[in-house]
C-alpha positions as semicolon CSV with decimal commas, in nm:
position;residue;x (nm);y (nm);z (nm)
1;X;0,000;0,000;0,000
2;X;0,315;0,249;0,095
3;X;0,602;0,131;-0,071
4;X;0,717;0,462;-0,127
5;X;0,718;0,535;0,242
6;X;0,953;0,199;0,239
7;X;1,218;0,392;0,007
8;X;1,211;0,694;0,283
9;X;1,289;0,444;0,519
10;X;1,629;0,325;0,319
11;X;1,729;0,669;0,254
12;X;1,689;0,765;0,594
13;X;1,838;0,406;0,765
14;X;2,100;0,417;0,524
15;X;2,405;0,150;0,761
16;X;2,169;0,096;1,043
17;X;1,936;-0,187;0,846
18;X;2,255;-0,307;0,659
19;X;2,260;-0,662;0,820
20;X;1,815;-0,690;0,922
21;X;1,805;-0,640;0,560
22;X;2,015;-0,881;0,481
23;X;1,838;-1,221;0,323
24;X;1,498;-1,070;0,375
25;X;1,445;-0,957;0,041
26;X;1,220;-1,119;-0,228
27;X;1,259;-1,041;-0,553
28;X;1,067;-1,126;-0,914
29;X;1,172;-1,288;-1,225
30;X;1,322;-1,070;-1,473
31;X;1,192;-1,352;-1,755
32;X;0,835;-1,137;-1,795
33;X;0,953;-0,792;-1,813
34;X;0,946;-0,680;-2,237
35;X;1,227;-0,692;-2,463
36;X;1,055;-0,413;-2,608
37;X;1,153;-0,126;-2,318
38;X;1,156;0,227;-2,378
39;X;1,544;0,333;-2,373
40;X;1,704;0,429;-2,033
41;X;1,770;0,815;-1,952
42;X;2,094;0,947;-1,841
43;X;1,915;1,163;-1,610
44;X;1,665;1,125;-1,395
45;X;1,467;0,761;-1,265
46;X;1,166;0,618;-1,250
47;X;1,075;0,397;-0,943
48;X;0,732;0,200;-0,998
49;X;0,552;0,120;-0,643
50;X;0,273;-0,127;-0,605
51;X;0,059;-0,188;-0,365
52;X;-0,105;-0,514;-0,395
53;X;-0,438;-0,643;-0,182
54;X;-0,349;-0,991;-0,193
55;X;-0,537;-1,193;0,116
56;X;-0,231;-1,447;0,157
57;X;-0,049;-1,545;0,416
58;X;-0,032;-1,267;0,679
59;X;-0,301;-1,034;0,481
60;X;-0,588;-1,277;0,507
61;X;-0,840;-1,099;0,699
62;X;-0,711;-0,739;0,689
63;X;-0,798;-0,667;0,342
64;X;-1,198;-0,755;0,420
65;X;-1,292;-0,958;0,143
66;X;-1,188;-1,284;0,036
67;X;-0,953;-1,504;-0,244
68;X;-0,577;-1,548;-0,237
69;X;-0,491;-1,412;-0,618
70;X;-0,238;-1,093;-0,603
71;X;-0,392;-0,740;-0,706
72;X;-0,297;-0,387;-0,773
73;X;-0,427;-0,200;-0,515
74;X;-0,238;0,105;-0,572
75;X;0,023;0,236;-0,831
76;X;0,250;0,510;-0,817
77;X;0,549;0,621;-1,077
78;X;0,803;0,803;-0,860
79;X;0,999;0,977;-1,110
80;X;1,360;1,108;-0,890
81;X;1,492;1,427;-1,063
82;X;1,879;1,413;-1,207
83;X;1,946;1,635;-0,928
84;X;1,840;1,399;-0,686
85;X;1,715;1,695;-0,444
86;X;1,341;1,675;-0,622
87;X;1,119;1,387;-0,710
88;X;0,703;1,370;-0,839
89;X;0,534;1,034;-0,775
90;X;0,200;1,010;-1,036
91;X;-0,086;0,785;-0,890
92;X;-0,231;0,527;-1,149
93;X;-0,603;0,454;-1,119
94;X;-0,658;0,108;-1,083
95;X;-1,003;0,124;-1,276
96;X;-0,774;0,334;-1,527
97;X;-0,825;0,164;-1,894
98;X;-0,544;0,147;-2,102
99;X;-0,384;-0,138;-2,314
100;X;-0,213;-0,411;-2,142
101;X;0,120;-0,581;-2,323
102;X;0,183;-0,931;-2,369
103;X;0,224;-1,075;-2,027
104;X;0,444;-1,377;-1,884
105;X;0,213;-1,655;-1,739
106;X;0,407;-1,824;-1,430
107;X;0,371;-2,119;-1,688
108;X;0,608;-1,957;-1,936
109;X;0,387;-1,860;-2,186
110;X;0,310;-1,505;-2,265
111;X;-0,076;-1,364;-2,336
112;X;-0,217;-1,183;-2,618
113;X;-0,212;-0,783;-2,601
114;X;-0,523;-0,635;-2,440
115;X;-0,651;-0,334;-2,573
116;X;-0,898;-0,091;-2,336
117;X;-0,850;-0,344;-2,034
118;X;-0,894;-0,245;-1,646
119;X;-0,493;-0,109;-1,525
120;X;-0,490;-0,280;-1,239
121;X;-0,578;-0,654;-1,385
122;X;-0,166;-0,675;-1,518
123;X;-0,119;-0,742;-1,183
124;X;-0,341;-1,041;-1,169
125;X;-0,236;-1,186;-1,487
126;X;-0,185;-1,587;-1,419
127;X;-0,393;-1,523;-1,088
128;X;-0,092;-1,592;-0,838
129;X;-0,095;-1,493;-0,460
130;X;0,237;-1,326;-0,555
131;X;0,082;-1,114;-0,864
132;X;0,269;-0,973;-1,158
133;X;0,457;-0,702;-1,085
134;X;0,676;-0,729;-1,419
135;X;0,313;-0,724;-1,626
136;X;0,261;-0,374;-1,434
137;X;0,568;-0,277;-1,500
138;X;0,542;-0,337;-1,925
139;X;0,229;-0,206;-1,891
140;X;0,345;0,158;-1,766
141;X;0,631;0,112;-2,026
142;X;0,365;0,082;-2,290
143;X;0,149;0,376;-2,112
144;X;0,407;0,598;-2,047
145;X;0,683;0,566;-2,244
146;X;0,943;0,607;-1,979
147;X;1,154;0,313;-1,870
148;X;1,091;0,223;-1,486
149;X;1,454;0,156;-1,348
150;X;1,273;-0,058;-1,045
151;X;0,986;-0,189;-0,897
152;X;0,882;-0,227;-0,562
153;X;0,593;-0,429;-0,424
154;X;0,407;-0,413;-0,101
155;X;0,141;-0,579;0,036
156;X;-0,140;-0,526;0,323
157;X;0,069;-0,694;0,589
158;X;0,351;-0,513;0,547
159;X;0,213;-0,165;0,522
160;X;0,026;-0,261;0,847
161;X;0,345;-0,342;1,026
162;X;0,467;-0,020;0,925
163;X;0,248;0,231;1,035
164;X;0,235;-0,004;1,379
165;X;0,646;0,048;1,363
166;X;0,677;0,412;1,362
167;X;0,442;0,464;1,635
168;X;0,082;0,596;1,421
169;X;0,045;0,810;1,152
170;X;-0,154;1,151;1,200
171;X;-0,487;1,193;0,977
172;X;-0,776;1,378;0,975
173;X;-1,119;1,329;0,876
174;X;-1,417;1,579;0,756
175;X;-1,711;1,346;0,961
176;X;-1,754;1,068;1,147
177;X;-1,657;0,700;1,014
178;X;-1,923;0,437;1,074
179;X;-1,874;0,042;0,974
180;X;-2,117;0,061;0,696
181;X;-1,873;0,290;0,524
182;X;-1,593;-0,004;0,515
183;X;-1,860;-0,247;0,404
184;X;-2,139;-0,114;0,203
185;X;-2,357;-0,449;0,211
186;X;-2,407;-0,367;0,615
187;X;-2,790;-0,328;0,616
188;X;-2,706;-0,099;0,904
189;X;-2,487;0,122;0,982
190;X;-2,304;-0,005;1,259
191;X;-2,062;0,142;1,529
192;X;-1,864;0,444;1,528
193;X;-1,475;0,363;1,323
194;X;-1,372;0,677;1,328
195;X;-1,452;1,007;1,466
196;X;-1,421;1,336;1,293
197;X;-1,096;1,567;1,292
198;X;-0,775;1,472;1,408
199;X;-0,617;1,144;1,514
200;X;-0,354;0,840;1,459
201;X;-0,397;0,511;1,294
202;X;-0,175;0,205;1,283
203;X;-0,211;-0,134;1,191
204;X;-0,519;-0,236;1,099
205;X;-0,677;0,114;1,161
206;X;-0,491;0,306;0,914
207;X;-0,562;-0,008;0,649
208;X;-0,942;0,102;0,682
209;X;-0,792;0,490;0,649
210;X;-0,623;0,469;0,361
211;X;-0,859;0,176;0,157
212;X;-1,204;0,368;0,247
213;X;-1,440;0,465;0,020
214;X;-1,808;0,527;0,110
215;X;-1,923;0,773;0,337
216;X;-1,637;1,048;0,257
217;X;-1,522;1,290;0,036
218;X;-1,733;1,171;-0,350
219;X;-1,689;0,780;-0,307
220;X;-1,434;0,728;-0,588
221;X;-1,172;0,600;-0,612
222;X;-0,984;0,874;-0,694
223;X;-1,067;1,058;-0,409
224;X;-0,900;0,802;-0,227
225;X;-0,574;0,834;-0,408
226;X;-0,556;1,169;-0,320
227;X;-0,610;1,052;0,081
228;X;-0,330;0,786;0,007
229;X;-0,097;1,067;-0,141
230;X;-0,149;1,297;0,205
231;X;-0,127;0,947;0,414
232;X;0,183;0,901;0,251
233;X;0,373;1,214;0,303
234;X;0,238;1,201;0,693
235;X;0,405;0,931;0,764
236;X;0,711;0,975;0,582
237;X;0,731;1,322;0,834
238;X;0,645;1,074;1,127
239;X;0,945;0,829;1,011
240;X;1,168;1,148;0,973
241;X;1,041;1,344;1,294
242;X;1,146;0,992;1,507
243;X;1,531;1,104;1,435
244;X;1,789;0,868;1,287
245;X;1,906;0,576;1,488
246;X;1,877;0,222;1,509
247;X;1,622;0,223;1,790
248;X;1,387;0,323;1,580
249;X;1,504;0,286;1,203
250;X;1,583;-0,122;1,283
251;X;1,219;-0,235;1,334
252;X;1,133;-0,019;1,025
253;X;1,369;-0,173;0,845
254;X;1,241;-0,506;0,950
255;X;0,914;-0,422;0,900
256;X;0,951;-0,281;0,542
257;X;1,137;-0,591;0,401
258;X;0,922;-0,864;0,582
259;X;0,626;-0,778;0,336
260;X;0,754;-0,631;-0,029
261;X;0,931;-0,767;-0,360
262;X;1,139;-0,587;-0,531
263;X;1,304;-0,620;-0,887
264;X;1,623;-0,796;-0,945
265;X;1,829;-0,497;-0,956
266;X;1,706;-0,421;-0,574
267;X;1,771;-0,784;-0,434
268;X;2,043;-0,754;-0,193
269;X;2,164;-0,526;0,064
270;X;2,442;-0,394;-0,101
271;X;2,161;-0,241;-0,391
272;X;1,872;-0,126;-0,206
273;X;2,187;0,069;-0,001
274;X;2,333;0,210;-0,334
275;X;2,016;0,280;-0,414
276;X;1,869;0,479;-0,134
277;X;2,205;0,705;-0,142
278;X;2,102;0,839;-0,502
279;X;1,823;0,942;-0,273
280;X;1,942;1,058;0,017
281;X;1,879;1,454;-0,079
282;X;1,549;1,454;-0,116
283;X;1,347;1,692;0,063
284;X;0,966;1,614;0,180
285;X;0,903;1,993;0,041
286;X;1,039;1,935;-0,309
287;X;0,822;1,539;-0,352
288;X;0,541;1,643;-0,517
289;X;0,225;1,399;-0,566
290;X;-0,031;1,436;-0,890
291;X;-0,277;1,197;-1,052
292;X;-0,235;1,108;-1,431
293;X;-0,474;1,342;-1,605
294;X;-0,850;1,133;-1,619
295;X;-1,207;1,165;-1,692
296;X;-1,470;0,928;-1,625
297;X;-1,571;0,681;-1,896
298;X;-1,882;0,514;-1,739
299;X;-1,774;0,344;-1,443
300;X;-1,470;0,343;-1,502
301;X;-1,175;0,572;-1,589
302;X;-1,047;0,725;-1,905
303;X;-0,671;0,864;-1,928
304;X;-0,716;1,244;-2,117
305;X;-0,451;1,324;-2,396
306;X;-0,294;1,501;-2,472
307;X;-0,243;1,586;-2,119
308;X;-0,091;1,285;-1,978
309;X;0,168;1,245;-2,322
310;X;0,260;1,664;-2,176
311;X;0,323;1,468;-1,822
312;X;0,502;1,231;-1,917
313;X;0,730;1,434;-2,178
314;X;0,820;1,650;-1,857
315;X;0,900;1,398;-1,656
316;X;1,132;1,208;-1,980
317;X;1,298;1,574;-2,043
318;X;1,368;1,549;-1,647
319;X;1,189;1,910;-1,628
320;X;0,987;2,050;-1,336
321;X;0,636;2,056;-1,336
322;X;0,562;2,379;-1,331
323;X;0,864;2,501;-1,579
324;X;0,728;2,600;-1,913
325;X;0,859;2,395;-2,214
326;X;1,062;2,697;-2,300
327;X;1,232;2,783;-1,999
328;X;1,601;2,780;-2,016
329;X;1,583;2,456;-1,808
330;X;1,423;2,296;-2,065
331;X;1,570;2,075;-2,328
332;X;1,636;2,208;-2,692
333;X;1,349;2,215;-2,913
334;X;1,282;1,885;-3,123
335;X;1,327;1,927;-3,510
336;X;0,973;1,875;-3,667
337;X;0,806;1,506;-3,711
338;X;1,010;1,276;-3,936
339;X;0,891;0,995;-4,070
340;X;1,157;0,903;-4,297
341;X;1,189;0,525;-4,340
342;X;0,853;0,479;-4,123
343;X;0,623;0,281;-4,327
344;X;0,216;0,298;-4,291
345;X;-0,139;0,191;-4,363
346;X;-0,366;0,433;-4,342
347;X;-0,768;0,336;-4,216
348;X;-1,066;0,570;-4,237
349;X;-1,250;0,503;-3,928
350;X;-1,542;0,706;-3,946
351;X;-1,844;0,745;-4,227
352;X;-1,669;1,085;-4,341
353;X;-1,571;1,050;-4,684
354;X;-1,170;1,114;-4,752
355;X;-1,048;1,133;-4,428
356;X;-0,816;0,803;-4,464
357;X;-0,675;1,012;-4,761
358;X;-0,592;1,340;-4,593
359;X;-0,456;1,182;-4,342
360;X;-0,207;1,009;-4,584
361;X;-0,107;1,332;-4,759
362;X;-0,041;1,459;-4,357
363;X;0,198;1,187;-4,357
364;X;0,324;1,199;-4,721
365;X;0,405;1,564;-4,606
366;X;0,603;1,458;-4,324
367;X;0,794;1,180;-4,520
368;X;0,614;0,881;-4,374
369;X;0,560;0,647;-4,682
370;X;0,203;0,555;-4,678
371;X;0,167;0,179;-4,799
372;X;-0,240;0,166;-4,829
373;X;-0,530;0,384;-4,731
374;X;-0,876;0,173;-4,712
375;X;-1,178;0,176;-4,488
376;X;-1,170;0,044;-4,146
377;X;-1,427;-0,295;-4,076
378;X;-1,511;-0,048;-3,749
379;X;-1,678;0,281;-3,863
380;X;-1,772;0,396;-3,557
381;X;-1,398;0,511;-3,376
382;X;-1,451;0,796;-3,187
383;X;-1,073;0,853;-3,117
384;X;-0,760;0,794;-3,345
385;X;-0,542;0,501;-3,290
386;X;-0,205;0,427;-3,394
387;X;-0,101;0,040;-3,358
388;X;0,208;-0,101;-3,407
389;X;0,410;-0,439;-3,438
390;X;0,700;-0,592;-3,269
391;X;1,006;-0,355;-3,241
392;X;0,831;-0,057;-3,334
393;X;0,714;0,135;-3,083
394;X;0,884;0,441;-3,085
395;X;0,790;0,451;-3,438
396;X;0,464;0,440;-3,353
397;X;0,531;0,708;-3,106
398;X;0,650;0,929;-3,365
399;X;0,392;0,895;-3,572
400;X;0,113;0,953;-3,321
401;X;0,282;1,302;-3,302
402;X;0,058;1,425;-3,611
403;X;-0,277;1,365;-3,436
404;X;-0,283;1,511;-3,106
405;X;-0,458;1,263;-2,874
406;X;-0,426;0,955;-3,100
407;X;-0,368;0,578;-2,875
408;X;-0,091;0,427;-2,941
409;X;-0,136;0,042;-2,879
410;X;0,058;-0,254;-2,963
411;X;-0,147;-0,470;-3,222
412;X;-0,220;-0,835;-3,152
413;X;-0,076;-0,959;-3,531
414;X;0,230;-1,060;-3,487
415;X;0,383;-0,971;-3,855
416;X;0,148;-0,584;-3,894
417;X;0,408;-0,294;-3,920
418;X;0,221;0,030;-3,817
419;X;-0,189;0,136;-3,870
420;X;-0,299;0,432;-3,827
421;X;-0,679;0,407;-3,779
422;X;-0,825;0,784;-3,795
423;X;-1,149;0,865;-3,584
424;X;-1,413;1,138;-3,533
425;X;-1,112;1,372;-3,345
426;X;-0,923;1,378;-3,661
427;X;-1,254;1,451;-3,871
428;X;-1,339;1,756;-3,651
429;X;-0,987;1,867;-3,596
430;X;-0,768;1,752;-3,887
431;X;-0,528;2,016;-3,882
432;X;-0,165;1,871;-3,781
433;X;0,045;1,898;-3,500
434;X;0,281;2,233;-3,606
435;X;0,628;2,207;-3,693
436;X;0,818;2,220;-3,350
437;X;0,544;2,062;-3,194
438;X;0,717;1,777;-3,108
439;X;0,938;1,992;-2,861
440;X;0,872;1,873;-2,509
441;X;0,495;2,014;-2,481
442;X;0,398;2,253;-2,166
443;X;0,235;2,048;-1,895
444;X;-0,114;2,193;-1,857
445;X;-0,191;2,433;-1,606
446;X;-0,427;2,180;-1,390
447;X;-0,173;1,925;-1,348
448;X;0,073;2,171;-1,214
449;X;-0,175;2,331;-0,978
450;X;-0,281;1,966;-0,868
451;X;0,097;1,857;-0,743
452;X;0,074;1,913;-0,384
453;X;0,374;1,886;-0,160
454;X;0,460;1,593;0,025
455;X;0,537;1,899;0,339
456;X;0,192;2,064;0,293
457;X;-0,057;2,054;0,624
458;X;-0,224;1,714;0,563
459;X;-0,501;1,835;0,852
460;X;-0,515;2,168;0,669
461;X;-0,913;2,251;0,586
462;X;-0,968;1,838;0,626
463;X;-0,935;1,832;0,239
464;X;-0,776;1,509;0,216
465;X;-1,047;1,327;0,477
């Protein structure tokens, strides 16, 4: 549930859980994660943290449901600035829907792409109690086109241990807590959980905190991500504000490693203790927490471009959320779209006549050579999509740069190069994507306003109850 709090705790125990942390630490097969990664940065990196809700073991009976198989519970990117003083972790949705890779089966076999599938069910591909972290991890590869340097896991147990370990964590709440709230199918309301305003959780307590739902705030689920966010940077001030010894960084230690999985590149001592020293600098004022950019889409929950490609273009180019593209921290410019050498079939998916062909010449005019042009089986495509085959994603990438707010999604045929399958938001907005738009884009205004510091008042007005 708090595996970032668990890389606070290495930076700050950094020697004093040297031997606890010895032989405690699990780590995931390297065999599922993609051959076909985004490439590395010399700058910053990107630190994926899971929370899973899996009821084995030591869970069963805090999460408050049943069924043993591992699941995403919570999802954030931590992206750690080159300067290592300055980090931003982005929260995931788990009802997000986006398009999940091929997957690893703990049988050896990998599964077909899924296109528009539920985020957090890469996690619970081939239903294990231990999940699929390396599934997550290709599938915010694929989403984000940043590659995650490591993964951490964590799961109920150990997040409970934690919060018991440093003592309670401070939270507030804007009205009283009954148990109906924690379980909706309650034909009555039940006894008083928690009372409003201030207080401390731990253990099981501050499970029910950070996983409730009903009876606060709008009932969302992102409404809770933005509780977890403030939980999160509470008790990372609680972990700091206990000082740093081994009285108290030891059973934190212990308590971290007992419960999580890491990658392979984090499974000894020696690297989770090189690691946490690229971190050591960080500052609780300068973490800053957001939520991809999202709408609702039914039930569930959309992810808005071109918003989240500006996010995640920052966070590549290693630049400040609330920089404009063009400050002199920014990178240089990128030269206009180039699709020399890109081959592509071109798919009018819509009844409007012509639109597979101007779409071509937008390509023709960029040097993309345009193989076909024919109508799609699917007239009805609301938004344009841009598939590709094996080894050409960033092709793809490229090429989704002429229609602003296109998919891109890895296509299930094994031998198709690149499709571009045009939908009603090319046919009301056809006009191309400007020469030097490809330039690292200005995150929007909302997403900057949104990033709240892991240092701000987490009682402040109750907002985050």
């Amino acid at each position: 549930m708090s595996a970032l709090s668990f890389l606070v705790l290495l930076v700050a125990g950094i020697g004093w859980g040297y031997l606890k942390l010895t032989g405690s630490i699990d780590t995931f097969s390297a065999d599922g994660i993609s051959g076909d990664r985004p490439p590395g940065s010399s700058g910053g990196q990107n630190v994926l943290v899971i929370g899973s809700d899996t009821r084995s073991g030591k869970n069963k009976g805090l999460g408050g449901a049943t069924g043993e198989v591992g699941r995403s519970d919570t999802v954030l990117l931590l992206h750690v600035y080159a300067d290592r003083q300055h980090a931003v972790a982005v929260s995931v949705p788990r009802d997000a829907m986006v398009d999940i890779p091929a997957c690893r089966k703990p049988d050896g076999s990998w599964t077909a792409p899924r296109r528009h599938s539920q985020f957090n069910g890469a996690f619970s591909v081939g239903e294990t109690v231990e999940g699929n972290p390396a599934c997550t991890q290709n599938t915010v590869e694929q989403l984000t086109g940043l590659r995650v340097d490591h993964t951490v896991v964590i799961d109920f147990a150990g997040f409970s241990a934690l919060t018991s370990a440093v003592g309670g964590v401070p939270v507030c709440l804007p009205n009283d807590i009954y148990q109906r709230d924690l379980n909706p199918k309650r034909t009555t309301r039940g006894t008083l959980v928690f009372e409003k305003g201030p207080q401390k959780v731990s253990g099981q307590r501050a499970l029910d905190y950070v996983r409730l739902r009903h009876g606060i705030g709008d009932g969302s689920d992102i409404g809770r991500i933005k509780r977890q966010q403030a939980f999160i940077a509470s008790l990372v001030k609680k972990v700091k504000s206990r000082g740093m010894n081994p009285t108290t960084l030891l059973p934190l230690a212990d308590a971290a490693t007992d419960a999580m999985t890491v990658d392979p590149g984090l499974g000894s001592a020696d690297k989770l203790l090189s690691f946490a020293l690229s971190m050591k600098n960080i500052d609780l004022h300068n973490t800053k927490f957001v939520t991809v950019p999202w709408r609702y889409e039914g039930e569930r929950v959309a992810v808005v471009e071109p918003d989240a490609d500006a996010l995640w273009a920052a966070l590549k180019a290693d630049r400040p959320l609330d920089a404009k593209a063009s400050s002199t921290a920014s990178p240089k410019a990128s030269p206009p779209v180039s699709g020399k050498g890109i081959q592509v079939a071109v798919y009018n998916g819509t009844t409007v006549p012509g639109l597979a062909a101007k779409a071509a010449g937008l390509l023709r005019a960029h040097d993309f050579t345009v193989t076909s042009t024919a109508t799609a089986q699917d007239q009805t495509r609301t938004a344009t999509v841009v598939a590709y085959g094996p080894g050409l994603r960033d092709e793809a990438r490229r090429t989704a740069g002429l229609f602003p707010g296109a998919r891109v999604t890895e296509s299930t045929d094994a031998g198709s190069g690149i499709q571009v399958t045009v939908g009603r938001d090319y046919a009301d907005n056809p006009s191309a994507a400007p020469d030097g738009a490809s330039a690292t884009p200005e995150v929007p205004a909302a997403i900057a306003d949104e990033a709240r510091s892991a240092d701000d008042d987490l009682c402040e007005n109750l907002s985050y109850g």
